[in-house]
C-alpha cells in the first residue's frame, strides 16, 4: 500500500482568513476618517472661573443656535482660571477667527436691565461672537461679561477720557437731545495718565453726528445751579438720572468740524458749563516777554486783538525765568506763556486751522504786530495781553523761548502813561518852587502882621466899651417902644384926645350943616324944633 | 382946637333965644351900681368889640316918626358914645347872665373864645316900641365861628324918652341873656 504523503505547499500562501481583519481595518479607518472629517473643530477657551459650566452638558450657541458643547473643563495652571475644551460642530469652523469672542450667558441683574433669565431653567451656556475673518486660531480668552455691541454693528467707536470720575458704567446710554444713540462699552482707569477712559459706541446712522467740533459731557443725575440769575435745574431722561449717561453736541457758536475716524479720542467734560468755559480743543502756545511790572496779569487773563478775545494767559513762566538766572543783576524780561485758540475766531476748531493761525501770526509779527500789557479794569488793576499793530516799531520777527515761539512786545498803554507821568514829574522838578515858596512865606508873614494889628484894635478898651453902649441904646429904645403899647398912659391919652377931636369935628359938621341950611344962622337966632316925644301904645 | 371951641362959644353967644339944657341918659347896668369889692374868677370868654350902625354913632337918641322917617333927638342925648358904653354894658350884662366875668377890649387874650356884637338897629319905633336888631359871632379857640341874629321889640311902658331908654336897655339885657344862653348851650 501506498503511503500517503502530504502535499506540501511550495510557495507562501496568505490565508483568506485575514481578509476579515483587513476589511475591519478598512472600515475602522473609514469610520475614523469619517468621524474626524465630520467632527468639527475643538477650541480651548479660558474663563476666569467655571461658574455655571459643566463638562458634556454646557452648550455653545451662536444667535441661539447650538453649535457645540463643552467637552471637558480643567484648571489652567500657569495662566490661571480654567480652560474649557469645546467641541464645535463642523459648520462652526468658519465662525472662528482672531476676533471671535466667547462669554458665559447667565442670569444677570444689572442696574439697567435683567438678562439671561431663560438660563435659570436651562442652565448657563456659552455664547459666541463670530470673527470677521476666519482663521485657524483655536485658543481664546473669554469675556467677563457679554459685549454691549455686536462686532459687526455699524457705527463709530470712540474713546473718551476725563480727569474726573463719572458715575458711568458699561451699558450706560449715550444720548443726543434725549434720544439714545449709543452706549458706554467699557470704562477703565489709566494710572499713568491718571485719567478715566471710557469706550463708547455710537450706532449708525447717528455716527454721522460726530465730527471734530463735537464735545461730550456727563448728564448723569440732576444738576441744580443757583446763582444771581436764580435757580437752574437740569436733568436728562429718567434713565440717565438713575443710571448715568453721556450726551454730546457742538458748543454754541462753533463751526461744524471735520469727520473723525473710529477710535478718535475726545475729552469727557463734567457738564456743559465746563465746556463753555473752555470750549476749544486746538490752540498754539506763545511766549511774550515784558520788561515792565506785570502786576495785575493773572493766569486766565484774556489775550485780545483789538478787543477780540483770541486766547488766555496760561502762566507766568517763573521757573524758566529763575532757571535762566536772568533775575540777577540786570532784571531781564518776564516771560508769560499765552495760548491762542483759532476756535475763538469762529473759523472752526481743528489742527489745520491752528497751523493756519500760527502762519498768520508769523506774517503779522513781520508786519508790526506786537504784544503789550493793557489795563482791563482800572478799579481792580486787572491786566490783559493786547495784540495790535505798531507799524512804527522797528521790524522784528518771531523769536523763541525754550520750546515756544515768542511774539515781540512793546510797552503798553499803562507803560506809556507811566512814561508821560515821569515826564510830567521831571517838568515839575524843574519849576522854581523854592522862589515861589519864599514869596508865599513873605505873604504869610505880612498877613500875620495884619492879623495882629486887627487883634490890637479888637482888644482896645474903647472898642469893647462900644458894644456895651450899643446895648444900652437898644434897651432904651425898647423902653420907648414899650411906652407906646395900647395899655400905656401915652396911648390912652392920645386916644382920648382923638375922641375929643372927633366930637368937636362932629359939632363943627352940625354947625356947617346949620349954616348951609340957614346962612344967617350965625347972626340970626335959629329955632330948634322940639324933639318928638315917643309915645307908648296901649 | 381952641379956635374951634372959641368959635363954638361965639356962635352959642350970638343966639339970642335961650336954649333949654338937653336931657342926657347914661347906659349903665344896674348891678354896676351896687357896692362890690370881691375878687372875680378869671374870665371864660372875651367881648372883643361892639360896633354900631352909623346912624347910631352920634349922641342923640333915634326915634321913628309917624311919617316913617328917623329923627335924631337934639334934646335927648346919650351921655357917652354908644360904641364905648355898649361895650361895657354888654360885657357886664353877659357876665351877669353867665355869672362869670367877661374880658373886654385889650384884656381879651388869644387863648379865650371871643364874642363880637354888631348893633344894626336900636331906636324907638312909630308904634310905641323900642326895636333892637343885632348880630353876634362866637369865635372858638380853634378858629370855628358861629353867627347869630337877634331881633326883638319891646313896647314902651310910658311916654317919653326915659321910657324909650328903659325899653332899649331891657332889649340889650335880653340880647345879653340870649348870648349867655347860647354860650352855655
XYZ file of C-alpha atoms in Angstrom:
723
model
C 0.000 0.000 0.000
C 0.878 3.342 -0.829
C 1.823 5.505 1.989
C 0.046 8.813 1.828
C 2.294 11.715 1.577
C 1.268 15.192 2.489
C 1.225 17.581 -0.306
C 3.493 20.337 0.705
C 2.853 23.837 -0.461
C 5.664 25.092 -2.361
C 5.107 28.888 -2.032
C 3.929 31.317 0.612
C 0.230 31.391 0.926
C -1.949 34.067 2.613
C -4.849 32.714 4.321
C -8.186 34.136 3.373
C -8.933 34.458 6.991
C -7.006 37.722 7.053
C -9.462 39.356 4.776
C -11.858 39.975 7.539
C -9.451 41.852 9.726
C -8.401 43.861 6.762
C -11.948 44.730 5.960
C -12.493 45.559 9.543
C -9.409 47.703 9.496
C -10.557 49.460 6.388
C -13.946 50.015 7.837
C -12.424 51.257 11.026
C -10.183 53.617 9.170
C -13.084 54.899 7.216
C -15.131 55.325 10.351
C -12.257 57.223 11.946
C -11.799 59.320 8.886
C -15.479 59.953 8.641
C -15.755 60.775 12.282
C -12.788 63.049 12.191
C -13.851 64.653 8.978
C -17.361 65.423 10.280
C -16.480 66.197 13.877
C -15.795 69.908 13.686
C -13.065 71.944 15.363
C -12.117 71.768 19.026
C -11.253 75.043 20.740
C -9.958 75.850 24.141
C -11.448 78.871 25.855
C -10.044 80.307 29.043
C -12.556 81.533 31.603
C -11.972 83.250 34.915
C -13.881 80.517 36.659
C -16.122 77.579 35.863
C -19.260 79.016 37.401
C -22.243 77.537 35.569
C -20.121 75.379 33.250
C -20.469 71.610 33.192
C -18.489 69.157 31.046
C -20.586 67.345 28.425
C -23.593 69.498 29.270
C -22.944 73.182 28.768
C -23.797 74.198 25.226
C -22.210 76.725 22.942
C -24.603 78.885 20.958
C -24.464 81.470 18.253
C -27.618 83.503 17.734
C -29.394 80.915 19.902
C -28.369 78.053 17.586
C -26.441 75.301 19.274
C -23.050 74.944 17.633
C -21.110 72.909 20.164
C -20.726 71.566 23.682
C -18.173 71.776 26.465
C -16.253 68.544 26.474
C -14.079 68.957 29.485
C -13.008 71.537 31.996
C -9.576 71.693 33.523
C -7.600 74.182 35.520
C -5.385 76.492 33.538
C -2.256 76.065 35.565
C 0.025 78.878 34.708
C -2.267 81.464 33.253
C -4.846 80.914 35.997
C -8.568 80.461 35.533
C -9.983 77.391 33.916
C -9.789 76.076 30.388
C -12.873 74.645 28.793
C -12.365 72.360 25.814
C -15.227 72.888 23.435
C -16.237 70.612 20.626
C -17.803 72.676 17.903
C -19.801 71.451 15.000
C -18.013 71.422 11.673
C -20.039 74.286 10.254
C -18.848 76.477 13.129
C -15.326 76.421 11.791
C -15.955 79.367 9.535
C -17.011 81.410 12.579
C -13.620 81.052 14.217
C -11.020 83.706 13.737
C -8.794 86.166 15.572
C -11.584 88.393 16.839
C -14.067 85.641 17.692
C -15.272 86.025 21.244
C -16.830 83.745 23.862
C -18.648 84.611 27.046
C -20.905 82.927 29.526
C -24.570 83.776 29.370
C -26.173 83.518 32.731
C -28.871 85.414 34.512
C -27.623 88.919 35.155
C -29.408 91.614 37.053
C -27.933 94.971 36.220
C -28.975 98.498 37.076
C -30.356 98.980 33.612
C -31.503 95.534 32.587
C -32.142 91.938 33.527
C -30.763 89.461 31.017
C -30.424 85.728 30.641
C -33.496 84.852 32.641
C -34.011 81.751 30.499
C -30.768 80.281 31.822
C -32.347 79.941 35.240
C -34.100 76.820 33.908
C -31.845 75.688 31.091
C -28.571 76.411 32.824
C -25.805 78.707 31.669
C -24.478 78.445 28.157
C -21.614 79.907 26.228
C -22.405 82.495 23.591
C -20.091 83.047 20.726
C -19.499 86.093 18.604
C -18.002 85.131 15.235
C -14.848 86.573 13.793
C -14.895 88.967 10.881
C -12.174 86.990 9.118
C -11.840 83.215 9.562
C -8.533 81.816 10.742
C -7.088 78.744 12.397
C -6.970 80.269 15.883
C -8.128 77.733 18.479
C -7.244 79.343 21.836
C -9.423 82.139 23.143
C -9.864 84.296 26.216
C -13.470 84.509 27.276
C -15.040 87.898 28.030
C -16.029 88.612 31.613
C -19.373 89.949 30.522
C -21.374 89.997 27.318
C -20.152 92.637 24.820
C -22.505 95.600 24.602
C -22.160 95.915 20.868
C -22.128 93.295 18.237
C -18.732 93.304 16.489
C -20.356 93.686 13.136
C -22.641 96.529 14.293
C -22.484 99.652 12.133
C -21.431 102.814 13.871
C -18.380 104.501 15.316
C -16.350 103.589 18.379
C -14.762 106.476 20.289
C -12.509 106.909 23.283
C -13.402 109.427 25.969
C -11.082 110.478 28.724
C -11.745 112.554 31.751
C -9.898 113.897 34.749
C -12.914 113.307 36.920
C -14.626 110.086 37.877
C -18.117 109.909 36.464
C -20.825 107.601 37.652
C -20.782 105.783 34.344
C -20.760 102.039 33.856
C -20.665 99.869 30.740
C -24.105 99.820 29.204
C -24.968 103.396 30.149
C -26.644 105.373 27.435
C -25.124 107.929 25.094
C -27.968 110.253 24.211
C -28.300 113.062 21.724
C -31.047 115.552 22.535
C -32.673 112.983 24.774
C -32.585 110.187 22.212
C -30.398 107.177 22.827
C -27.848 106.866 20.051
C -25.184 104.675 21.629
C -23.765 103.272 24.810
C -20.725 103.088 27.029
C -18.902 99.845 26.292
C -16.205 99.887 28.882
C -14.552 102.064 31.447
C -11.050 101.918 32.827
C -8.646 103.983 34.839
C -5.199 104.650 33.463
C -2.808 105.003 36.411
C -0.105 106.530 34.225
C -2.084 109.468 32.857
C -4.380 109.395 35.916
C -7.385 109.717 33.703
C -10.557 107.715 33.466
C -11.077 106.304 29.989
C -14.366 105.257 28.511
C -15.042 103.438 25.271
C -18.326 104.344 23.706
C -20.105 103.203 20.598
C -22.421 105.372 18.546
C -24.798 103.337 16.414
C -25.323 104.052 12.743
C -26.754 106.292 11.406
C -26.079 108.567 14.369
C -22.329 108.289 13.845
C -22.843 110.995 11.240
C -23.407 113.437 14.123
C -19.832 113.021 15.254
C -17.235 115.437 13.971
C -14.158 117.173 15.328
C -16.123 120.013 16.911
C -18.269 117.700 18.999
C -17.894 117.830 22.779
C -19.060 115.173 25.214
C -20.341 115.852 28.696
C -21.871 113.917 31.530
C -25.601 114.272 32.137
C -25.880 111.789 34.973
C -28.195 112.703 37.783
C -29.737 116.095 38.363
C -27.845 119.344 38.170
C -29.019 122.215 40.338
C -27.327 125.532 39.869
C -28.052 128.589 41.972
C -26.614 131.987 41.184
C -27.608 135.628 40.918
C -29.863 134.720 37.991
C -31.932 132.298 40.059
C -32.209 128.536 40.094
C -31.443 126.366 37.143
C -32.407 122.723 37.318
C -31.314 120.483 34.504
C -31.781 116.768 34.088
C -31.706 114.217 31.363
C -34.057 111.302 30.812
C -35.150 109.108 33.692
C -32.628 106.517 32.598
C -29.734 108.969 32.707
C -30.895 110.318 36.059
C -30.901 106.867 37.600
C -28.097 105.171 35.708
C -25.975 107.942 34.317
C -25.303 108.836 30.733
C -23.361 110.924 28.285
C -24.564 113.389 25.752
C -22.763 115.405 23.121
C -23.201 118.428 20.965
C -21.450 121.317 19.300
C -20.818 124.276 21.597
C -22.764 127.410 20.750
C -21.144 129.499 18.100
C -18.687 126.858 16.984
C -18.429 125.934 13.337
C -19.019 122.384 12.178
C -15.852 120.300 12.320
C -14.376 117.637 10.116
C -15.401 113.962 10.208
C -13.454 111.764 12.599
C -12.289 108.186 12.384
C -13.248 105.333 14.634
C -11.119 105.273 17.774
C -10.692 109.044 17.966
C -10.204 110.320 21.486
C -12.370 113.030 22.999
C -12.494 114.681 26.395
C -15.470 113.913 28.599
C -16.457 117.110 30.398
C -18.184 117.319 33.731
C -21.046 119.414 32.383
C -21.933 121.807 29.621
C -20.874 124.823 31.662
C -17.355 123.434 31.824
C -17.315 123.171 28.042
C -18.437 126.759 27.697
C -15.550 127.823 29.925
C -13.046 126.219 27.633
C -14.831 125.021 24.554
C -11.866 124.776 22.224
C -9.585 121.845 21.652
C -6.838 123.165 19.467
C -4.553 126.068 20.060
C -0.967 127.279 19.958
C 1.367 128.452 22.658
C 3.440 131.606 22.531
C 5.662 133.369 24.973
C 5.550 137.130 25.428
C 8.255 138.818 27.487
C 7.583 142.003 29.399
C 10.242 144.255 30.857
C 7.691 146.176 32.924
C 5.742 145.216 36.025
C 3.155 142.553 35.286
C 1.185 143.316 38.420
C -2.465 142.502 37.734
C -1.720 139.944 34.999
C -3.014 136.619 36.213
C -3.337 133.162 34.647
C -6.599 133.113 32.710
C -6.337 136.799 31.792
C -7.521 137.343 28.205
C -5.299 137.791 25.185
C -7.054 140.150 22.807
C -6.532 141.532 19.374
C -8.233 144.961 19.306
C -10.843 143.706 21.747
C -11.370 140.308 20.108
C -10.583 137.517 22.503
C -8.000 135.184 20.983
C -6.901 133.176 23.991
C -5.696 133.470 27.539
C -2.635 133.686 29.732
C -1.580 130.208 30.788
C 1.004 131.128 33.399
C 3.891 133.356 34.289
C 6.961 131.285 33.485
C 8.717 131.905 36.772
C 10.521 128.581 36.942
C 12.019 129.034 33.483
C 12.943 132.617 34.283
C 14.662 131.684 37.527
C 16.341 128.782 35.732
C 17.922 131.328 33.445
C 19.030 133.368 36.443
C 18.225 136.450 34.465
C 16.710 137.994 37.570
C 20.167 138.600 38.934
C 21.819 141.829 38.124
C 20.147 143.116 35.016
C 16.486 142.324 35.692
C 15.596 140.612 32.445
C 12.121 140.484 30.944
C 9.437 138.281 32.499
C 8.213 135.513 30.181
C 4.447 134.901 30.074
C 3.006 131.843 28.381
C -0.143 132.555 26.374
C -2.442 130.200 24.478
C -4.250 131.272 21.331
C -7.234 129.287 20.046
C -8.438 129.502 16.442
C -11.892 128.327 17.547
C -12.463 131.715 19.186
C -12.340 133.330 15.763
C -15.300 131.209 14.655
C -13.339 129.778 11.779
C -13.569 126.272 13.184
C -11.598 124.262 15.664
C -9.023 121.934 14.164
C -5.319 121.307 13.988
C -5.152 122.664 10.444
C -6.707 125.952 11.496
C -4.324 126.188 14.429
C -1.461 125.851 11.974
C -3.039 128.483 9.795
C -3.251 130.844 12.766
C 0.403 130.163 13.532
C 1.417 131.152 9.988
C -0.813 134.209 10.121
C 0.799 135.395 13.346
C 4.279 134.903 11.946
C 3.396 137.122 8.973
C 1.641 139.689 11.208
C 4.658 139.995 13.502
C 6.800 140.788 10.492
C 4.270 143.484 9.607
C 4.471 145.093 13.019
C 2.152 143.134 15.292
C 3.278 143.427 18.911
C 2.010 142.243 22.269
C 1.540 144.744 25.039
C 0.221 144.840 28.580
C -3.022 146.743 28.842
C -5.259 147.604 31.743
C -8.529 145.699 31.664
C -10.054 147.168 34.772
C -8.800 150.365 36.357
C -10.544 149.569 39.648
C -9.126 146.119 40.195
C -5.950 146.746 38.274
C -6.515 143.578 36.218
C -4.324 143.465 33.127
C -4.605 141.621 29.843
C -2.287 140.967 26.928
C -3.241 143.004 23.914
C -2.118 142.299 20.361
C -2.066 145.131 17.894
C -0.098 146.550 15.041
C 2.582 149.146 15.676
C 3.991 149.849 12.204
C 6.373 152.466 13.620
C 8.191 149.893 15.706
C 11.382 148.521 14.295
C 10.955 145.379 12.218
C 11.110 142.175 14.215
C 10.124 138.568 13.702
C 9.068 135.681 15.898
C 11.702 134.663 18.401
C 11.846 131.600 20.583
C 11.913 130.936 24.284
C 12.621 127.340 25.169
C 10.248 125.263 23.124
C 7.845 128.140 22.457
C 7.900 130.888 19.843
C 7.817 134.443 21.181
C 5.848 137.434 19.998
C 7.832 140.687 20.404
C 6.373 143.131 22.909
C 6.029 146.869 23.159
C 5.357 148.828 26.339
C 1.591 149.007 26.742
C -0.922 151.733 27.448
C -0.021 151.724 31.070
C 3.669 151.834 30.325
C 3.163 154.819 28.048
C 1.102 156.580 30.714
C 3.877 155.899 33.193
C 6.305 157.453 30.741
C 4.152 160.573 30.482
C 3.824 160.755 34.260
C 7.580 160.552 34.536
C 7.973 163.372 32.038
C 5.436 165.441 33.946
C 7.259 164.839 37.196
C 10.518 165.915 35.594
C 8.904 169.161 34.466
C 7.519 169.623 37.951
C 11.013 169.230 39.318
C 12.271 171.968 37.011
C 9.717 174.507 38.301
C 11.208 177.331 40.509
C 9.329 176.075 43.530
C 11.848 177.483 46.007
C 11.314 181.068 44.835
C 7.567 180.623 44.795
C 7.512 179.238 48.299
C 9.757 182.002 49.691
C 7.393 184.609 48.176
C 4.489 182.749 49.712
C 6.224 182.780 53.062
C 6.621 186.571 52.893
C 2.963 186.976 52.071
C 2.004 184.814 55.027
C 4.241 186.837 57.356
C 2.573 190.058 56.193
C -0.834 188.566 56.746
C 0.187 187.613 60.250
C 1.214 191.235 60.939
C -2.157 192.488 59.699
C -3.983 189.995 61.849
C -2.088 191.011 64.997
C -2.914 194.703 64.294
C -6.558 193.764 63.950
C -6.386 191.883 67.227
C -4.923 195.031 68.861
C -7.910 197.066 67.671
C -10.319 194.467 68.962
C -8.549 194.237 72.301
C -8.745 198.045 72.766
C -10.933 199.116 75.770
C -12.808 201.712 73.693
C -13.822 199.086 71.098
C -15.131 196.842 73.845
C -16.980 199.752 75.573
C -18.682 200.464 72.254
C -20.516 197.163 72.440
C -21.850 197.974 75.948
C -23.065 201.388 74.815
C -24.802 199.912 71.853
C -26.601 197.516 74.196
C -27.761 200.383 76.418
C -29.131 202.285 73.453
C -31.077 199.263 72.375
C -32.524 198.807 75.865
C -33.673 202.415 75.967
C -35.208 202.055 72.540
C -37.110 199.017 73.813
C -38.419 201.054 76.765
C -39.651 203.787 74.467
C -41.403 201.263 72.276
C -42.957 199.684 75.386
C -44.392 203.085 76.333
C -46.417 203.131 73.129
C -48.452 199.942 73.706
C -52.285 200.217 73.890
C -52.130 199.840 77.695
C -49.650 202.687 78.167
C -50.765 206.085 79.545
C -49.416 207.862 76.452
C -51.577 205.702 74.198
C -54.633 206.162 76.385
C -54.145 209.921 76.494
C -53.689 210.073 72.739
C -56.821 208.013 72.268
C -58.864 210.369 74.493
C -57.563 213.386 72.578
C -58.586 211.812 69.307
C -62.045 211.113 70.700
C -62.391 214.766 71.731
C -61.343 215.832 68.291
C -63.965 213.556 66.800
C -66.692 215.108 68.954
C -65.572 218.583 68.026
C -65.459 217.769 64.330
C -68.963 216.396 64.588
C -70.115 219.624 66.236
C -68.414 221.631 63.502
C -70.168 219.416 60.998
C -73.504 220.200 62.656
C -72.704 223.918 62.617
C -71.720 223.847 58.978
C -74.941 221.981 58.136
C -76.989 224.541 60.030
C -75.216 227.375 58.226
C -75.745 225.687 54.849
C -79.437 225.276 55.659
C -79.761 228.761 57.074
C -76.908 231.020 56.037
C -77.928 233.769 58.508
C -77.818 231.437 61.437
C -74.556 232.996 62.588
C -76.203 236.291 63.269
C -79.873 235.412 63.365
C -81.407 233.203 66.063
C -82.064 229.626 64.989
C -85.195 227.917 66.019
C -84.531 224.435 67.105
C -87.693 222.346 66.832
C -88.595 220.319 69.840
C -87.910 216.626 69.608
C -90.968 214.443 69.016
C -91.872 212.514 72.094
C -92.089 208.758 71.851
C -95.476 207.533 72.795
C -96.455 204.307 74.326
C -99.332 202.469 72.689
C -101.846 200.757 74.781
C -58.689 223.260 68.596
C -59.032 226.227 70.891
C -60.043 228.374 67.969
C -62.772 225.941 67.138
C -64.018 225.899 70.745
C -63.892 229.680 70.819
C -65.852 229.773 67.600
C -68.445 227.414 69.065
C -68.803 229.601 72.143
C -69.101 232.648 69.944
C -71.844 231.036 67.933
C -73.614 229.979 71.097
C -73.277 233.501 72.489
C -74.789 235.014 69.393
C -78.006 233.047 69.691
C -80.448 235.268 71.338
C -83.017 232.590 72.140
C -82.491 230.844 75.404
C -81.743 227.164 74.743
C -83.103 224.577 77.181
C -80.471 222.160 78.501
C -80.643 218.735 76.806
C -81.501 215.632 78.770
C -78.702 213.114 78.979
C -79.116 209.366 79.509
C -76.435 207.046 80.807
C -76.339 203.453 79.619
C -75.199 201.508 82.692
C -76.065 198.220 84.290
C -77.972 198.345 87.489
C -75.631 195.799 89.045
C -72.638 198.008 88.444
C -74.008 200.469 90.873
C -74.148 198.010 93.770
C -71.060 198.189 96.011
C -68.790 195.260 95.208
C -65.157 194.541 96.070
C -64.904 190.783 95.676
C -62.170 189.063 93.688
C -63.527 187.761 90.424
C -62.809 184.433 88.816
C -60.671 184.534 85.653
C -62.769 185.309 82.579
C -64.006 182.408 80.426
C -64.928 184.477 77.382
C -63.915 187.812 75.917
C -66.022 190.547 74.295
C -63.744 191.795 71.568
C -65.861 194.635 70.147
C -69.341 196.102 69.894
C -69.873 198.029 66.691
C -72.924 200.205 65.964
C -74.602 201.272 62.737
C -73.508 204.668 61.512
C -76.855 206.334 62.289
C -76.398 205.353 65.909
C -72.870 206.696 66.112
C -73.956 210.085 67.385
C -75.173 211.375 70.757
C -78.915 211.768 70.043
C -81.499 209.110 70.689
C -83.222 207.994 67.490
C -86.971 207.842 67.041
C -89.007 206.722 64.063
C -91.742 209.302 63.414
C -95.203 208.626 62.094
C -94.123 209.624 58.593
C -91.618 206.760 58.663
C -88.567 208.984 58.879
C -85.947 208.808 61.570
C -85.439 211.670 63.945
C -82.219 212.243 65.849
C -83.152 213.916 69.112
C -81.274 217.071 69.968
C -82.550 217.429 73.462
C -82.267 213.788 74.481
C -78.717 212.569 74.253
C -76.611 209.625 75.340
C -74.077 210.546 77.952
C -71.381 208.507 76.164
C -70.966 207.413 72.585
C -72.812 204.154 72.184
C -69.767 202.345 70.786
C -67.976 202.725 74.132
C -70.887 202.467 76.523
C -72.326 199.442 74.732
C -69.032 197.558 75.106
C -69.029 197.982 78.855
C -72.749 197.479 79.223
C -72.869 194.250 77.177
C -69.759 192.832 78.903
C -71.355 193.496 82.228
C -74.725 192.048 81.290
C -73.282 188.909 79.631
C -71.065 188.411 82.678
C -74.087 188.737 84.947
C -76.025 186.218 82.868
C -73.055 183.821 82.793
C -72.196 184.501 86.432
C -68.555 184.871 85.377
C -66.564 187.921 84.352
C -66.107 188.729 80.677
C -62.813 190.150 79.449
C -63.116 193.345 77.470
C -61.049 195.019 74.760
C -57.297 194.823 75.409
C -57.787 192.249 78.156
C -59.128 189.704 75.661
C -56.367 187.151 75.220
C -55.818 184.962 72.241
C -56.490 181.739 74.156
C -60.031 182.860 75.151
C -63.106 182.268 72.971
C -64.345 185.646 71.747
C -67.676 187.325 71.064
C -68.208 190.312 68.812
C -71.532 192.165 68.535
C -72.881 194.415 65.802
C -75.919 196.604 66.592
C -77.824 197.272 63.377
C -80.891 198.970 64.764
C -81.611 200.482 68.162
C -84.337 203.064 68.136
C -87.917 203.816 69.066
C -90.488 202.762 66.502
C -93.523 204.766 65.452
C -95.831 202.177 67.008
C -94.701 202.806 70.584
C -91.965 200.224 70.938
C -88.185 200.010 71.050
C -86.506 197.958 68.290
C -83.254 196.040 68.561
C -81.644 194.185 65.616
C -78.211 192.736 66.443
C -75.799 190.213 65.018
C -73.170 188.494 67.058
C -70.445 185.999 66.392
C -68.782 183.451 68.608
C -65.192 182.539 67.663
C -63.903 179.420 69.442
C -60.201 178.988 70.279
C -59.742 176.560 67.379
C -60.971 179.246 64.959
C -64.507 177.874 64.405
C -67.003 180.768 64.051
C -70.759 180.684 64.715
C -73.048 183.564 63.784
C -76.354 184.518 65.426
C -79.101 187.084 64.776
C -81.201 188.741 67.426
C -84.368 190.758 66.575
C -86.846 191.919 69.194
C -89.257 194.702 70.038
C -90.230 195.963 73.453
C -93.327 198.066 73.954
C -92.762 201.325 75.846
C -94.123 201.338 79.353
C -94.791 205.045 79.244
C -94.492 208.113 77.054
C -91.198 209.906 76.838
C -87.518 209.322 76.186
C -86.874 207.869 79.640
C -89.270 205.048 78.826
C -87.551 204.585 75.424
C -84.131 204.315 77.107
C -85.575 201.846 79.641
C -87.064 199.748 76.820
C -83.791 199.805 74.837
C -81.874 198.831 77.978
C -84.287 195.960 78.508
C -83.773 194.783 74.913
C -79.988 194.876 75.344
C -80.286 192.826 78.547
C -82.374 190.280 76.651
C -79.633 190.166 73.983
C -77.040 189.571 76.718
C -79.127 186.746 78.144
C -79.554 185.219 74.681
C -75.773 185.336 74.186
C -75.163 183.760 77.582
C -77.719 181.051 76.848
C -76.010 180.284 73.525
C -72.603 180.148 75.226
C -73.808 177.815 77.938
C -75.673 175.667 75.448
